[in-house]
Amino acid sequence: MSNDNLSGSIRKLWQGETDKFRNHLLRLDKASRRNRFAHAVSDGFIADYASRMTSNGAIVYGFFDGDELRAVAELRKIGDTWGHQAEAAFSVENDFQHKGIATELLGRVIRSARNRGVSHLIMSCLADNGKMQAVARHHDADLRFEAGEVIAEILPHTANPMSVFAEAVEDRFGDLMAVFDLKSKFSKAA
Ligand SMILES: CC(C)(COP(=O)(O)OP(=O)(O)OC[C@H]1O[C@@H](n2cnc3c(N)ncnc32)[C@H](O)[C@@H]1OP(=O)(O)O)[C@@H](O)C(=O)NCCC(=O)NCCS
């Protein structure tokens, strides 16, 4: 990670890693769940939501502490194809908050959005969610209040060969990390 004070790794989640995603979301406390989904949600809701993790081509970045997933950033299309607009959402487990993880994840999400031609990235959060607003401000978001919510808008730069290359290289490393993770699981189980 580029934040030197943080240990851990960030990579995209694979389609087959919905269990990790679900378990991470289930570990969020009541307040965090409310902030993430804008209302109280049950374990059943989370299980159903997590089973559709990468539906419609969504991109999900995870922050791993060892092999445990502790934070997530989701980038979702609005509509069927990557177009002008996309939306993002974040969740960081309590013990890992205030370490700059969401700020770091948002950087990855902005680059992925940029590389897919998104020019308008939208994040909505409850009006009292000062932490999410602080994260958005770190990336020069424009914040506006709308019916009890704050809508943060970021205008990513146009993609260039460097931004595409950087994402591709990181993806290769991410795939390797995921493979090592799988291998160590199998050898522990043997
Ligand atoms: C919002 C959330 C994603 C932030 O994650 P995080 O990894 O702790 O964020 P960061 O550490 O990158 O940055 C947090 C910022 O909030 C600031 N902050 C902390 N408490 C705050 C508060 N009560 N009010 C305002 N800002 C606050 C921090 O100082 C920090 O800003 P700084 O770096 O300028 O000091 C995390 O708290 C979370 O998962 N909450 C529950 C789900 C949620 O709210 N999701 C967002 C809606 S989709």
Coordinates of C-alpha atoms and ligand atoms in Angstrom, one line a residue:
M1 CA 0.0 0.0 0.0
S2 CA 1.2 3.5 -0.6
N3 CA 0.3 4.7 2.9
D4 CA 3.5 3.8 4.8
N5 CA 1.8 3.6 8.2
L6 CA -0.4 0.8 7.1
S7 CA 0.4 -2.9 6.9
G8 CA -1.9 -5.1 4.9
S9 CA -2.7 -5.5 1.3
I10 CA -5.3 -4.4 -1.2
R11 CA -6.5 -6.4 -4.1
K12 CA -9.6 -7.0 -6.1
L13 CA -11.8 -9.8 -4.9
W14 CA -12.5 -12.8 -7.1
Q15 CA -16.0 -13.9 -8.0
G16 CA -15.6 -17.0 -5.8
E17 CA -14.7 -14.9 -2.7
T18 CA -18.3 -14.0 -1.7
D19 CA -17.8 -15.8 1.6
K20 CA -15.1 -13.4 2.6
F21 CA -17.2 -10.5 1.6
R22 CA -20.2 -11.8 3.5
N23 CA -18.2 -12.5 6.7
H24 CA -16.6 -9.0 6.5
L25 CA -20.1 -7.4 6.2
L26 CA -21.5 -9.6 9.0
R27 CA -18.7 -8.3 11.3
L28 CA -19.8 -4.7 10.9
D29 CA -21.6 -3.5 14.0
K30 CA -25.1 -2.0 14.0
A31 CA -24.0 1.6 13.5
S32 CA -21.6 0.7 10.6
R33 CA -24.3 -1.4 8.9
R34 CA -26.7 1.5 9.1
N35 CA -24.1 3.8 7.7
R36 CA -23.1 1.4 4.9
F37 CA -26.7 0.6 3.8
A38 CA -28.5 3.8 4.9
H39 CA -30.8 1.7 7.1
A40 CA -30.6 -1.2 9.6
V41 CA -30.0 -4.5 8.0
S42 CA -30.3 -8.1 9.2
D43 CA -27.7 -11.0 8.8
G44 CA -30.1 -12.5 6.1
F45 CA -30.1 -9.2 4.1
I46 CA -26.3 -9.2 4.2
A47 CA -26.0 -12.9 3.1
D48 CA -28.3 -12.2 0.2
Y49 CA -26.4 -8.9 -0.7
A50 CA -23.0 -10.6 -0.5
S51 CA -24.1 -13.5 -2.7
R52 CA -24.5 -10.9 -5.5
M53 CA -21.0 -9.4 -4.9
T54 CA -19.8 -9.0 -8.5
S55 CA -23.2 -9.0 -10.2
N56 CA -23.5 -6.8 -13.2
G57 CA -19.7 -6.6 -13.4
A58 CA -19.1 -4.8 -10.1
I59 CA -15.5 -4.3 -9.1
V60 CA -14.8 -5.0 -5.4
Y61 CA -11.5 -4.1 -3.8
G62 CA -10.6 -5.7 -0.4
F63 CA -8.1 -4.7 2.3
F64 CA -6.6 -7.8 3.8
D65 CA -4.9 -8.1 7.2
G66 CA -3.1 -11.4 6.8
D67 CA -5.7 -13.5 5.0
E68 CA -8.7 -11.9 6.7
L69 CA -10.7 -9.4 4.7
R70 CA -11.2 -6.3 6.9
A71 CA -12.4 -3.6 4.5
V72 CA -14.1 -3.3 1.1
A73 CA -14.7 -0.7 -1.6
E74 CA -17.4 -1.5 -4.2
L75 CA -17.6 0.2 -7.6
R76 CA -20.9 -0.4 -9.4
K77 CA -22.2 0.5 -12.8
I78 CA -25.4 2.6 -13.0
G79 CA -27.2 0.7 -15.8
D80 CA -25.9 -2.2 -17.8
T81 CA -22.6 -0.9 -19.1
W82 CA -19.8 1.3 -17.8
G83 CA -21.0 4.7 -18.8
H84 CA -20.7 8.3 -17.7
Q85 CA -21.7 7.5 -14.1
A86 CA -20.9 4.9 -11.5
E87 CA -21.3 4.6 -7.8
A88 CA -19.1 3.5 -4.9
A89 CA -19.6 2.3 -1.4
F90 CA -17.2 1.5 1.5
S91 CA -17.0 -0.6 4.7
V92 CA -14.1 -0.8 7.1
E93 CA -14.4 -2.9 10.3
N94 CA -14.2 -1.0 13.6
D95 CA -10.8 -2.1 14.7
F96 CA -9.4 -1.0 11.3
Q97 CA -11.0 2.4 11.0
H98 CA -9.1 5.7 11.1
K99 CA -6.0 4.2 9.6
G100 CA -6.5 5.7 6.1
I101 CA -7.8 2.5 4.6
A102 CA -11.0 3.9 3.0
T103 CA -9.0 6.8 1.7
E104 CA -6.5 4.4 0.1
L105 CA -9.4 2.2 -1.3
L106 CA -11.1 5.3 -2.8
G107 CA -7.9 6.0 -4.7
R108 CA -8.1 2.5 -6.3
V109 CA -11.8 2.9 -7.1
I110 CA -11.2 6.3 -8.8
R111 CA -8.5 4.8 -11.0
S112 CA -10.7 1.8 -11.9
A113 CA -13.6 4.2 -12.7
R114 CA -11.3 6.3 -14.8
N115 CA -10.0 3.3 -16.7
R116 CA -13.6 2.4 -17.6
G117 CA -14.5 5.8 -19.0
V118 CA -16.5 6.9 -15.9
S119 CA -16.4 10.7 -15.6
H120 CA -18.8 11.0 -12.7
L121 CA -18.3 8.9 -9.6
I122 CA -21.1 9.1 -7.0
M123 CA -21.0 8.1 -3.3
S124 CA -24.0 8.7 -1.1
C125 CA -24.0 8.5 2.7
L126 CA -26.1 9.6 5.6
A127 CA -25.9 13.3 6.4
D128 CA -24.3 12.5 9.9
N129 CA -21.6 10.3 8.4
G130 CA -18.7 12.7 8.9
K131 CA -16.1 10.0 8.4
M132 CA -17.2 9.1 4.9
Q133 CA -17.4 12.8 4.0
A134 CA -13.8 13.3 5.3
V135 CA -12.7 10.4 3.1
A136 CA -14.4 11.9 0.0
R137 CA -12.8 15.3 0.7
H138 CA -9.4 13.7 0.6
H139 CA -10.0 13.0 -3.1
D140 CA -11.5 16.5 -3.8
A141 CA -15.1 15.4 -3.9
D142 CA -17.8 17.9 -4.3
L143 CA -20.3 17.3 -1.5
R144 CA -24.0 18.3 -1.6
F145 CA -26.9 17.6 0.8
E146 CA -30.0 16.0 -0.6
A147 CA -33.0 14.7 1.5
G148 CA -31.1 13.6 4.6
E149 CA -28.1 12.3 2.5
V150 CA -24.8 13.7 1.4
I151 CA -24.0 13.0 -2.2
A152 CA -20.2 13.1 -2.9
E153 CA -19.2 13.5 -6.6
I154 CA -15.8 13.0 -8.0
L155 CA -14.8 13.7 -11.6
P156 CA -12.1 11.2 -12.5
H157 CA -9.5 12.2 -15.1
T158 CA -9.6 10.6 -18.4
A159 CA -7.8 7.3 -18.6
N160 CA -4.2 7.2 -20.0
P161 CA -1.8 4.3 -20.7
M162 CA -0.2 4.8 -17.3
S163 CA -3.4 4.5 -15.4
V164 CA -4.4 1.4 -17.4
F165 CA -1.0 -0.2 -17.0
A166 CA -0.9 0.5 -13.2
E167 CA -4.2 -1.2 -12.7
A168 CA -3.2 -4.2 -14.8
V169 CA 0.1 -4.6 -13.0
E170 CA -1.7 -4.4 -9.6
D171 CA -4.3 -7.0 -10.8
R172 CA -1.5 -9.5 -11.6
F173 CA 0.0 -9.1 -8.1
G174 CA -3.5 -9.3 -6.6
D175 CA -4.1 -12.6 -8.5
L176 CA -0.8 -14.0 -7.2
M177 CA -1.7 -13.0 -3.6
A178 CA -5.1 -14.7 -4.0
V179 CA -3.5 -17.9 -5.3
F180 CA -1.0 -18.0 -2.4
D181 CA -3.9 -17.4 0.0
L182 CA -5.8 -20.4 -1.6
K183 CA -2.7 -22.6 -1.5
S184 CA -2.0 -21.9 2.1
K185 CA -5.6 -22.7 3.0
F186 CA -5.3 -26.0 1.2
S187 CA -2.0 -26.9 2.9
K188 CA -3.4 -26.0 6.3
A189 CA -6.5 -28.2 5.6
A190 CA -4.3 -31.2 4.5
Ligands
LIG1 C1 -16.7 5.7 6.6 C2 -15.6 4.6 6.6 C3 -15.6 3.8 5.3 C4 -14.2 5.3 6.8 O1 -13.2 4.4 6.8 P1 -11.7 4.7 7.4 O2 -10.8 3.6 6.9 O3 -11.8 4.8 8.9 O4 -11.4 6.1 6.8 P2 -10.0 6.8 6.7 O5 -9.2 6.4 7.9 O6 -9.4 6.7 5.4 O7 -10.5 8.4 7.0 C5 -11.4 8.7 8.0 C6 -11.4 10.2 8.1 O8 -12.6 10.5 8.9 C7 -12.1 11.4 10.0 N1 -13.0 11.2 11.1 C8 -13.0 10.3 12.1 N2 -14.0 10.4 12.9 C9 -14.8 11.4 12.4 C10 -16.0 12.0 12.8 N3 -16.6 11.6 13.8 N4 -16.5 13.0 12.0 C11 -15.8 13.5 10.9 N5 -14.6 12.9 10.5 C12 -14.1 11.9 11.2 C13 -10.7 11.0 10.2 O9 -10.0 12.0 11.0 C14 -10.2 10.7 8.8 O10 -9.9 12.0 8.2 P3 -8.4 12.5 8.2 O11 -7.6 11.5 7.6 O12 -8.5 13.8 7.5 O13 -8.0 12.7 9.7 C15 -15.7 3.7 7.9 O14 -15.9 4.5 9.0 C16 -16.9 2.7 7.8 O15 -16.8 1.6 7.2 N6 -18.1 3.1 8.3 C17 -19.3 2.3 8.2 C18 -19.8 2.1 6.8 C19 -19.9 3.5 6.1 O16 -20.2 4.5 6.7 N7 -19.7 3.5 4.8 C20 -19.9 4.7 4.0 C21 -21.1 4.8 3.2 S1 -21.2 3.7 1.9

